[in-house]
Each structure stands twice: as structure tokens, then as C-alpha cells.
mmCIF file of C-alpha atoms and ligand atoms in Angstrom:
data_model
loop_
_atom_site.group_PDB
_atom_site.id
_atom_site.type_symbol
_atom_site.label_atom_id
_atom_site.label_comp_id
_atom_site.label_asym_id
_atom_site.label_seq_id
_atom_site.Cartn_x
_atom_site.Cartn_y
_atom_site.Cartn_z
ATOM 1 C CA MET Q 1 138.410 126.821 146.928
ATOM 2 C CA THR Q 2 134.951 128.054 147.785
ATOM 3 C CA PHE Q 3 132.278 125.290 148.299
ATOM 4 C CA ASP Q 4 130.570 126.678 145.112
ATOM 5 C CA SER Q 5 133.607 126.374 142.871
ATOM 6 C CA LEU Q 6 134.433 122.915 144.343
ATOM 7 C CA TRP Q 7 130.914 121.866 143.596
ATOM 8 C CA THR Q 8 131.158 123.381 140.151
ATOM 9 C CA ARG Q 9 134.434 121.534 139.555
ATOM 10 C CA ARG Q 10 133.140 118.303 140.825
ATOM 11 C CA ARG Q 11 130.249 118.605 138.564
ATOM 12 C CA LEU Q 12 132.347 119.335 135.514
ATOM 13 C CA VAL Q 13 134.627 116.387 136.394
ATOM 14 C CA SER Q 14 131.743 114.070 136.715
ATOM 15 C CA ALA Q 15 130.225 115.538 133.580
ATOM 16 C CA ALA Q 16 133.495 114.744 131.644
ATOM 17 C CA ALA Q 17 133.594 111.115 133.164
ATOM 18 C CA ALA Q 18 130.179 110.606 131.883
ATOM 19 C CA ALA Q 19 130.892 111.844 128.469
ATOM 20 C CA ALA Q 20 134.047 109.582 128.395
ATOM 21 C CA VAL Q 21 131.902 106.618 129.338
ATOM 22 C CA LEU Q 22 129.537 107.528 126.675
ATOM 23 C CA ALA Q 23 132.232 108.086 124.057
ATOM 24 C CA VAL Q 24 133.951 104.825 124.486
ATOM 25 C CA PRO Q 25 131.130 102.589 123.591
ATOM 26 C CA ALA Q 26 130.228 104.963 120.631
ATOM 27 C CA ILE Q 27 133.719 104.225 119.079
ATOM 28 C CA ALA Q 28 133.747 100.523 120.040
ATOM 29 C CA LEU Q 29 130.149 100.376 118.585
ATOM 30 C CA ALA Q 30 131.357 101.522 115.292
ATOM 31 C CA GLN Q 31 134.513 99.309 115.286
ATOM 32 C CA ASP Q 32 132.762 96.029 116.408
ATOM 33 C CA TYR Q 33 129.508 96.513 114.526
ATOM 34 C CA PRO Q 34 127.606 94.479 114.177
ATOM 35 C CA THR Q 35 127.509 92.149 117.111
ATOM 36 C CA LYS Q 36 123.930 91.233 117.074
ATOM 37 C CA PRO Q 37 121.009 90.854 114.425
ATOM 38 C CA ILE Q 38 119.890 94.007 112.441
ATOM 39 C CA THR Q 39 116.213 94.862 112.116
ATOM 40 C CA MET Q 40 115.384 95.956 108.617
ATOM 41 C CA VAL Q 41 112.037 97.749 108.811
ATOM 42 C CA VAL Q 42 109.769 97.419 105.776
ATOM 43 C CA PRO Q 43 106.864 99.956 106.019
ATOM 44 C CA PHE Q 44 104.507 97.597 104.131
ATOM 45 C CA ALA Q 45 102.912 94.089 104.615
ATOM 46 C CA ALA Q 46 104.896 90.978 104.041
ATOM 47 C CA GLY Q 47 104.693 89.510 100.610
ATOM 48 C CA GLY Q 48 104.683 92.736 98.784
ATOM 49 C CA PRO Q 49 107.357 94.197 96.535
ATOM 50 C CA THR Q 50 109.195 96.268 99.232
ATOM 51 C CA ASP Q 51 109.275 93.120 101.349
ATOM 52 C CA THR Q 52 110.486 91.066 98.480
ATOM 53 C CA VAL Q 53 113.552 93.495 97.832
ATOM 54 C CA ALA Q 54 114.219 93.643 101.588
ATOM 55 C CA ARG Q 55 114.489 89.825 102.048
ATOM 56 C CA LEU Q 56 116.484 89.360 98.852
ATOM 57 C CA LEU Q 57 119.164 91.891 99.785
ATOM 58 C CA GLY Q 58 118.828 91.488 103.750
ATOM 59 C CA GLU Q 59 119.857 87.815 103.328
ATOM 60 C CA HIS Q 60 123.021 88.674 101.098
ATOM 61 C CA MET Q 61 123.874 91.777 103.293
ATOM 62 C CA GLY Q 62 123.510 89.674 106.496
ATOM 63 C CA ARG Q 63 126.082 87.033 105.244
ATOM 64 C CA THR Q 64 128.479 89.979 104.440
ATOM 65 C CA LEU Q 65 128.005 91.657 107.871
ATOM 66 C CA GLY Q 66 128.262 88.360 109.730
ATOM 67 C CA GLN Q 67 124.832 88.916 111.497
ATOM 68 C CA GLN Q 68 121.336 88.044 110.310
ATOM 69 C CA ILE Q 69 119.130 90.883 108.994
ATOM 70 C CA VAL Q 70 115.622 90.402 110.332
ATOM 71 C CA VAL Q 71 112.968 91.904 108.269
ATOM 72 C CA GLU Q 72 110.164 93.516 110.280
ATOM 73 C CA ASN Q 73 107.010 94.553 108.448
ATOM 74 C CA VAL Q 74 105.814 97.939 110.269
ATOM 75 C CA ALA Q 75 102.968 98.693 108.030
ATOM 76 C CA GLY Q 76 100.400 101.616 107.859
ATOM 77 C CA ALA Q 77 99.703 104.969 106.765
ATOM 78 C CA GLY Q 78 101.245 104.562 103.259
ATOM 79 C CA GLY Q 79 104.758 103.719 104.744
ATOM 80 C CA THR Q 80 104.776 106.657 107.138
ATOM 81 C CA THR Q 81 104.338 104.304 110.244
ATOM 82 C CA GLY Q 82 107.491 102.336 109.523
ATOM 83 C CA THR Q 83 109.278 105.523 108.562
ATOM 84 C CA GLU Q 84 108.619 107.084 111.817
ATOM 85 C CA ARG Q 85 109.597 103.948 113.695
ATOM 86 C CA VAL Q 86 112.980 104.110 112.246
ATOM 87 C CA SER Q 87 113.415 107.911 112.495
ATOM 88 C CA LYS Q 88 112.763 107.440 116.398
ATOM 89 C CA ALA Q 89 115.012 104.332 116.872
ATOM 90 C CA GLU Q 90 118.408 104.289 118.449
ATOM 91 C CA PRO Q 91 121.140 105.506 115.791
ATOM 92 C CA ASP Q 92 123.323 102.553 116.455
ATOM 93 C CA GLY Q 93 122.928 100.627 113.110
ATOM 94 C CA TYR Q 94 120.751 98.018 114.502
ATOM 95 C CA THR Q 95 117.635 99.521 112.899
ATOM 96 C CA VAL Q 96 117.379 100.327 109.275
ATOM 97 C CA LEU Q 97 114.568 101.110 106.906
ATOM 98 C CA LEU Q 98 114.040 99.790 103.109
ATOM 99 C CA HIS Q 99 111.487 102.201 101.565
ATOM 100 C CA HIS Q 100 110.543 103.361 98.001
ATOM 101 C CA GLN Q 101 110.425 106.850 96.886
ATOM 102 C CA GLY Q 102 107.062 107.209 98.528
ATOM 103 C CA ILE Q 103 109.122 108.412 101.494
ATOM 104 C CA THR Q 104 109.690 111.653 99.493
ATOM 105 C CA ALA Q 105 106.069 111.761 98.493
ATOM 106 C CA ALA Q 106 104.600 111.680 102.026
ATOM 107 C CA PRO Q 107 105.291 115.230 103.024
ATOM 108 C CA ALA Q 108 103.278 116.441 100.102
ATOM 109 C CA LEU Q 109 100.285 114.302 101.258
ATOM 110 C CA TYR Q 110 100.434 114.246 105.116
ATOM 111 C CA ASN Q 111 100.293 117.314 107.301
ATOM 112 C CA ASN Q 112 100.755 115.381 110.420
ATOM 113 C CA LEU Q 113 104.038 113.574 109.887
ATOM 114 C CA ARG Q 114 105.778 113.001 113.248
ATOM 115 C CA TYR Q 115 109.297 113.251 111.858
ATOM 116 C CA ASP Q 116 110.901 115.778 109.522
ATOM 117 C CA THR Q 117 111.516 113.787 106.191
ATOM 118 C CA LYS Q 118 114.380 116.093 105.360
ATOM 119 C CA THR Q 119 116.379 115.635 108.342
ATOM 120 C CA ALA Q 120 115.218 112.578 110.163
ATOM 121 C CA LEU Q 121 117.280 109.899 108.393
ATOM 122 C CA GLU Q 122 120.864 109.013 107.113
ATOM 123 C CA MET Q 123 120.963 107.864 103.553
ATOM 124 C CA VAL Q 124 122.757 104.524 103.163
ATOM 125 C CA GLY Q 125 122.470 103.935 99.535
ATOM 126 C CA MET Q 126 120.031 103.404 96.569
ATOM 127 C CA ILE Q 127 119.113 99.984 95.269
ATOM 128 C CA ASN Q 128 116.950 99.642 92.228
ATOM 129 C CA HIS Q 129 114.370 101.446 89.935
ATOM 130 C CA GLY Q 130 111.557 100.082 87.968
ATOM 131 C CA PRO Q 131 108.153 100.658 86.427
ATOM 132 C CA MET Q 132 104.664 100.238 87.716
ATOM 133 C CA VAL Q 133 102.279 97.707 85.854
ATOM 134 C CA VAL Q 134 98.423 97.854 85.727
ATOM 135 C CA VAL Q 135 96.894 94.369 86.253
ATOM 136 C CA GLY Q 136 93.261 93.436 86.648
ATOM 137 C CA LYS Q 137 91.206 90.459 88.197
ATOM 138 C CA LYS Q 138 90.860 87.471 85.970
ATOM 139 C CA GLY Q 139 87.218 87.828 85.665
ATOM 140 C CA LEU Q 140 87.523 91.269 83.666
ATOM 141 C CA GLN Q 141 86.163 91.225 80.153
ATOM 142 C CA ALA Q 142 88.768 93.684 78.875
ATOM 143 C CA ALA Q 143 91.110 91.925 76.576
ATOM 144 C CA SER Q 144 93.595 94.859 76.117
ATOM 145 C CA ALA Q 145 94.782 98.058 77.744
ATOM 146 C CA LYS Q 146 92.472 100.072 75.488
ATOM 147 C CA GLU Q 147 89.616 97.984 76.314
ATOM 148 C CA LEU Q 148 90.422 98.129 80.037
ATOM 149 C CA PHE Q 149 90.731 102.062 80.156
ATOM 150 C CA ASP Q 150 87.609 102.634 78.070
ATOM 151 C CA TRP Q 151 85.513 100.233 80.392
ATOM 152 C CA MET Q 152 87.164 102.107 83.352
ATOM 153 C CA LYS Q 153 86.009 105.480 81.977
ATOM 154 C CA GLN Q 154 82.465 104.300 81.280
ATOM 155 C CA ASN Q 155 82.096 102.451 84.620
ATOM 156 C CA ALA Q 156 83.929 104.537 86.992
ATOM 157 C CA ASP Q 157 81.391 104.465 89.686
ATOM 158 C CA LYS Q 158 81.508 100.566 89.839
ATOM 159 C CA ILE Q 159 85.327 100.118 89.794
ATOM 160 C CA THR Q 160 87.455 99.375 92.741
ATOM 161 C CA MET Q 161 91.220 99.977 92.728
ATOM 162 C CA ALA Q 162 93.417 98.483 95.355
ATOM 163 C CA HIS Q 163 96.309 100.489 97.019
ATOM 164 C CA ALA Q 164 98.741 100.316 99.845
ATOM 165 C CA GLY Q 165 97.665 103.653 101.635
ATOM 166 C CA VAL Q 166 98.036 107.317 100.777
ATOM 167 C CA GLY Q 167 101.423 108.071 99.262
ATOM 168 C CA SER Q 168 102.117 104.468 98.346
ATOM 169 C CA ASN Q 169 103.297 103.833 94.778
ATOM 170 C CA SER Q 170 99.959 101.987 94.040
ATOM 171 C CA HIS Q 171 98.083 104.980 95.427
ATOM 172 C CA VAL Q 172 100.189 107.525 93.277
ATOM 173 C CA CYS Q 173 99.736 105.328 90.235
ATOM 174 C CA GLY Q 174 95.979 105.119 90.968
ATOM 175 C CA LEU Q 175 95.888 108.997 91.203
ATOM 176 C CA ILE Q 176 97.930 109.109 87.761
ATOM 177 C CA ILE Q 177 95.313 106.781 85.990
ATOM 178 C CA GLN Q 178 92.360 108.728 87.507
ATOM 179 C CA LYS Q 179 93.872 112.047 86.179
ATOM 180 C CA VAL Q 180 94.586 110.549 82.713
ATOM 181 C CA LEU Q 181 91.044 109.074 82.371
ATOM 182 C CA GLY Q 182 89.441 112.061 83.853
ATOM 183 C CA GLN Q 183 87.365 109.883 86.398
ATOM 184 C CA LYS Q 184 87.396 108.827 89.996
ATOM 185 C CA PHE Q 185 87.305 105.102 91.183
ATOM 186 C CA THR Q 186 86.613 103.596 94.607
ATOM 187 C CA PHE Q 187 90.019 103.277 96.230
ATOM 188 C CA VAL Q 188 90.376 100.459 98.674
ATOM 189 C CA ALA Q 189 93.455 100.870 101.083
ATOM 190 C CA TYR Q 190 95.630 97.918 102.190
ATOM 191 C CA ARG Q 191 98.710 97.545 104.440
ATOM 192 C CA GLY Q 192 100.746 96.710 101.421
ATOM 193 C CA THR Q 193 100.405 95.376 98.049
ATOM 194 C CA GLY Q 194 100.968 91.878 99.109
ATOM 195 C CA PRO Q 195 97.545 91.560 100.590
ATOM 196 C CA ALA Q 196 95.985 93.778 97.813
ATOM 197 C CA MET Q 197 97.489 91.505 95.227
ATOM 198 C CA ASN Q 198 95.889 88.515 97.111
ATOM 199 C CA ASP Q 199 92.483 90.093 96.926
ATOM 200 C CA LEU Q 200 92.920 90.858 93.401
ATOM 201 C CA VAL Q 201 93.920 87.188 92.567
ATOM 202 C CA ALA Q 202 90.741 86.162 94.714
ATOM 203 C CA GLY Q 203 88.634 88.505 92.451
ATOM 204 C CA GLN Q 204 87.637 90.877 95.278
ATOM 205 C CA ILE Q 205 89.201 93.994 93.690
ATOM 206 C CA ASP Q 206 89.095 94.939 90.016
ATOM 207 C CA VAL Q 207 92.154 96.785 89.227
ATOM 208 C CA LEU Q 208 95.786 97.462 90.896
ATOM 209 C CA CYS Q 209 98.825 99.341 89.676
ATOM 210 C CA ASP Q 210 101.681 97.838 91.292
ATOM 211 C CA GLN Q 211 105.483 97.494 91.145
ATOM 212 C CA SER Q 212 106.678 95.110 88.446
ATOM 213 C CA THR Q 213 108.422 93.254 91.260
ATOM 214 C CA ASN Q 214 105.010 92.013 92.562
ATOM 215 C CA ALA Q 215 103.152 92.015 89.256
ATOM 216 C CA VAL Q 216 105.445 90.017 87.022
ATOM 217 C CA PRO Q 217 105.320 86.796 88.939
ATOM 218 C CA GLN Q 218 101.561 86.941 89.071
ATOM 219 C CA ILE Q 219 101.316 87.812 85.413
ATOM 220 C CA GLN Q 220 103.721 84.797 84.610
ATOM 221 C CA GLY Q 221 101.637 82.634 86.896
ATOM 222 C CA GLY Q 222 98.527 83.543 85.062
ATOM 223 C CA THR Q 223 96.615 84.428 88.214
ATOM 224 C CA VAL Q 224 95.988 88.134 86.968
ATOM 225 C CA LYS Q 225 95.299 89.866 83.833
ATOM 226 C CA ALA Q 226 98.211 91.948 82.665
ATOM 227 C CA TYR Q 227 97.235 95.216 80.958
ATOM 228 C CA ALA Q 228 99.957 97.711 80.628
ATOM 229 C CA VAL Q 229 103.510 98.664 81.742
ATOM 230 C CA ALA Q 230 103.225 102.217 82.971
ATOM 231 C CA ASP Q 231 106.528 103.103 81.333
ATOM 232 C CA LYS Q 232 108.113 104.038 78.034
ATOM 233 C CA ALA Q 233 109.584 100.633 77.742
ATOM 234 C CA ARG Q 234 108.267 97.029 77.795
ATOM 235 C CA ILE Q 235 109.533 94.432 80.335
ATOM 236 C CA ASP Q 236 111.572 91.653 78.952
ATOM 237 C CA SER Q 237 110.223 88.922 80.908
ATOM 238 C CA ILE Q 238 106.565 89.918 80.127
ATOM 239 C CA LYS Q 239 107.226 91.070 76.519
ATOM 240 C CA ASP Q 240 103.760 90.696 75.299
ATOM 241 C CA VAL Q 241 102.500 93.351 77.707
ATOM 242 C CA PRO Q 242 102.394 96.689 76.024
ATOM 243 C CA THR Q 243 103.358 100.048 77.518
ATOM 244 C CA ALA Q 244 100.702 102.483 78.451
ATOM 245 C CA PRO Q 245 102.011 104.934 75.842
ATOM 246 C CA GLU Q 246 101.794 102.359 73.241
ATOM 247 C CA ALA Q 247 98.077 101.723 74.112
ATOM 248 C CA GLY Q 248 97.493 105.410 73.671
ATOM 249 C CA PHE Q 249 98.031 106.714 77.121
ATOM 250 C CA PRO Q 250 101.389 108.664 77.021
ATOM 251 C CA ASP Q 251 101.000 110.424 80.315
ATOM 252 C CA MET Q 252 100.232 107.140 82.246
ATOM 253 C CA THR Q 253 103.903 106.409 83.330
ATOM 254 C CA MET Q 254 105.470 106.019 86.834
ATOM 255 C CA ARG Q 255 108.790 104.550 87.945
ATOM 256 C CA LEU Q 256 109.877 103.868 91.539
ATOM 257 C CA TRP Q 257 113.082 103.372 93.332
ATOM 258 C CA ASN Q 258 114.143 101.630 96.505
ATOM 259 C CA ALA Q 259 116.610 102.619 99.041
ATOM 260 C CA ILE Q 260 118.124 102.021 102.587
ATOM 261 C CA TYR Q 261 118.004 104.546 105.442
ATOM 262 C CA ALA Q 262 119.291 104.652 109.004
ATOM 263 C CA PRO Q 263 118.157 106.894 111.874
ATOM 264 C CA LYS Q 264 119.767 110.369 112.086
ATOM 265 C CA GLY Q 265 122.982 110.313 113.854
ATOM 266 C CA THR Q 266 123.945 106.794 113.038
ATOM 267 C CA PRO Q 267 127.830 106.920 113.036
ATOM 268 C CA LYS Q 268 129.417 107.489 109.601
ATOM 269 C CA GLU Q 269 131.429 104.248 110.142
ATOM 270 C CA ILE Q 270 128.436 102.175 110.579
ATOM 271 C CA VAL Q 271 126.590 103.705 107.638
ATOM 272 C CA ALA Q 272 129.775 102.871 105.641
ATOM 273 C CA LYS Q 273 129.638 99.215 106.775
ATOM 274 C CA VAL Q 274 126.007 98.806 105.883
ATOM 275 C CA ASN Q 275 126.693 100.577 102.569
ATOM 276 C CA ALA Q 276 129.563 98.364 101.834
ATOM 277 C CA ALA Q 277 127.351 95.239 102.482
ATOM 278 C CA LEU Q 278 124.700 96.583 99.995
ATOM 279 C CA ARG Q 279 127.418 97.323 97.323
ATOM 280 C CA LYS Q 280 128.509 93.784 97.739
ATOM 281 C CA ALA Q 281 125.114 92.540 97.149
ATOM 282 C CA LEU Q 282 124.508 94.926 94.106
ATOM 283 C CA ALA Q 283 127.780 93.716 92.556
ATOM 284 C CA ASP Q 284 126.599 90.080 92.857
ATOM 285 C CA PRO Q 285 125.466 88.965 89.275
ATOM 286 C CA SER Q 286 122.811 86.591 90.795
ATOM 287 C CA ILE Q 287 121.063 89.644 92.577
ATOM 288 C CA LYS Q 288 121.152 91.647 89.288
ATOM 289 C CA GLU Q 289 119.507 88.805 87.613
ATOM 290 C CA LYS Q 290 116.796 88.243 90.175
ATOM 291 C CA PHE Q 291 116.087 92.131 89.742
ATOM 292 C CA ALA Q 292 116.068 92.035 86.087
ATOM 293 C CA ALA Q 293 113.699 89.077 86.040
ATOM 294 C CA VAL Q 294 111.017 91.124 87.540
ATOM 295 C CA GLY Q 295 111.635 94.184 85.433
ATOM 296 C CA THR Q 296 113.729 96.397 87.708
ATOM 297 C CA SER Q 297 117.274 97.616 87.143
ATOM 298 C CA LEU Q 298 120.085 98.419 89.609
ATOM 299 C CA PHE Q 299 121.341 102.002 89.797
ATOM 300 C CA PRO Q 300 124.924 102.406 88.233
ATOM 301 C CA GLU Q 301 127.734 101.818 90.626
ATOM 302 C CA SER Q 302 128.591 105.533 90.716
ATOM 303 C CA GLU Q 303 125.187 106.019 92.351
ATOM 304 C CA TRP Q 304 125.479 103.482 95.149
ATOM 305 C CA THR Q 305 126.994 105.982 97.637
ATOM 306 C CA PRO Q 306 125.224 107.511 100.526
ATOM 307 C CA GLU Q 307 126.074 110.938 98.991
ATOM 308 C CA ALA Q 308 124.442 110.132 95.705
ATOM 309 C CA HIS Q 309 121.449 108.832 97.635
ATOM 310 C CA HIS Q 310 121.170 112.131 99.453
ATOM 311 C CA LYS Q 311 121.216 114.133 96.240
ATOM 312 C CA THR Q 312 118.524 111.999 94.574
ATOM 313 C CA PHE Q 313 116.479 112.214 97.914
ATOM 314 C CA LEU Q 314 116.515 115.986 97.968
ATOM 315 C CA ALA Q 315 115.644 116.071 94.271
ATOM 316 C CA GLU Q 316 112.707 113.653 94.667
ATOM 317 C CA LEU Q 317 111.383 115.656 97.669
ATOM 318 C CA GLU Q 318 111.085 118.777 95.406
ATOM 319 C CA ARG Q 319 109.764 116.852 92.482
ATOM 320 C CA GLN Q 320 107.022 114.980 94.473
ATOM 321 C CA ALA Q 321 106.041 118.194 95.956
ATOM 322 C CA VAL Q 322 105.341 119.636 92.701
ATOM 323 C CA LEU Q 323 103.688 116.444 91.252
ATOM 324 C CA LEU Q 324 101.354 116.013 94.213
ATOM 325 C CA ALA Q 325 100.586 119.752 94.845
ATOM 326 C CA ASP Q 326 97.052 119.500 93.819
ATOM 327 C CA LYS Q 327 96.304 116.217 95.478
HETATM 328 N N1 LIG Z 401 103.709 98.254 96.434
HETATM 329 C C1 LIG Z 401 103.372 98.929 97.507
HETATM 330 C C2 LIG Z 401 103.127 100.448 97.198
HETATM 331 O O1 LIG Z 401 102.153 100.560 96.455
HETATM 332 C C3 LIG Z 401 104.155 98.806 98.784
HETATM 333 C C4 LIG Z 401 104.423 97.471 99.138
HETATM 334 O O2 LIG Z 401 103.548 96.493 99.547
HETATM 335 O O3 LIG Z 401 105.541 97.062 98.993
HETATM 336 O O4 LIG Z 401 103.589 101.303 97.548
#
């Protein structure tokens, strides 16, 4: 044996040994998972609707998995900062992302994303879907949706609308309202609609279009004025609030959905374990009730799989690209 071939052989043997060392923990990792707390990244500020969904589900899923799920708010840039963080995290199941469909809107609105939306993540499963709701500060004179939108049309240059960053639901809903009313308003960006709602309650902002998850409790608490549900149907828990189409604005509708993701390359067995914990939470009637109370619905059980999530994700990427093409 020449020195060269011996050296090559040694190198191959040590490469194989290194691979074996790496492979064993990967299998063990999936079998034993989870052995420590899991971080659930929410790409918006604490106290907002995405955060609410994460805390509600995370607590339940953590009990099933036998490890705490710790919510971490990685806010900024309409949810893309948190998404990037998860896309670059170790694919070991200890970092997951809970986001809304803005994740599929971002590629149409940002040309500097540092991850490839189509390939950066594993789909874990879809959660719920629900409508957006238009609310205003208590000091507004408008007593109905029609009065609000008429006033907004006539005073566009004076009106402030809060949102959670470019590509967030509140931002896209604001764009829809602008388009329908044929006016432009002053948009004020926040790190999430938790803080945006606080400023609306404090009277520092005029109007916000946010997920029902965040709007319904404030409407019930009487801290903001409810104007319109941006959907075809009213919400049971705030039955008096008309839909935007009922108020004469048939195109002012927008629904959102939430889902869980893991970094690309997370072992299938681990994704399956997180998915199983998610399904168990979704099958719990008390979770379903809590979602219904704030006007959102769970996806049907047939759509709780990573495969169904992937299908919806790809379809949404295409739909949002068309929807936001001129933005
Ligand atoms: N509701 C926010 C949005 O407009 C996000 C959040 O704070 O959960 O996208």
C-alpha cells in the first residue's frame, strides 16, 4: 500500500467514523425528542393575536410533549425577522415558528429576504382561520361603518392607520381599505398589533384593521369602536357588528390563517411529534371554544397534516403574488 492510498484510506475511515458519530445522535434525537424546552418564535410583539394563538396552543402542546414550549417574540419587518431567525435555526425541533399567512405575502413585498420562502421551512400543520375587523379609537364621531368610511374618504390626509409592518395582516388590510376607498392614509408601523391596539385604545391612532382574535376582546371590553367585520359573515360573539359587504363595501374582505413551521431539514419523526401535539390540542373542545369565542375557526381535521399545510402554503404563495403584484 502506497503512502497516498493509505492516507486516502485513513481519511475515508475517519470520515465514515465522523459520519457515524453524527448519525447516531440524529436518530437518538428524533426518538428521545423532546428532552428540553422548545422555543416557539412569534414574529410579532407580545400581546397581539399571533402571540395569543401561540400561548394558547403552546401551553397545551407542551403538556403533550412533556416539555415546556417557551414563546419568544422576534418582532420586526412585518414578521420576516422572526421567520429568518427560524429558517437559520438548528433543524432539531427545538425552534419552531408560529406565523400567519403573511409569510406567503412577504416575497411579493420584500426584495431582500434572506431566506427562500418556498424552501426554508418544514410545514408542521395549520391551525385556524378567521376574519379581520375594522376598529377605531373611541373618540371617533362616526357611528357606523358607512359613516366611518365616508369620513375616511373625506379626510384621508388627516387619518392615521396602525399596522404591524409591511406584509402583516393589518398592513394588507389597510392596503385593501385604501384601494376600496380610493384614498391613501398615513400608515404607522408597529412591531405587532398588540402595541398598535394599545395606542388605539389610548387614542393615539385613528383606525386599525386587525385579526378578530385581537379585536373581539377589545370590542367586548368597550375600549375601541367596532365598525365592520371584513368578511362575508358576522362574528357570533359580536353579533351587532355588520360585515363590510353589508355596509356597502363588498370588496373589503380579508381572512387570515395561522400555522406552525420548523427549519428545513428537521427530521420527519420530530415534525410528526410536534404535529401530533398540535392535533391533540386542536381536538380538545376547550381550545376550539376559545378560538370560536374570538371569531376564528379551526381547519377541518383532514387538513391538520404537514402535507395539507404544504399544499395550502404553495397555493397561498401564488395567490398573494397576484394579489400584491401592484403594491
Ligand atoms: N396582527 C398582526 C398583523 O397585522 C400581527 C400580530 O401582532 O400578531 O399581522
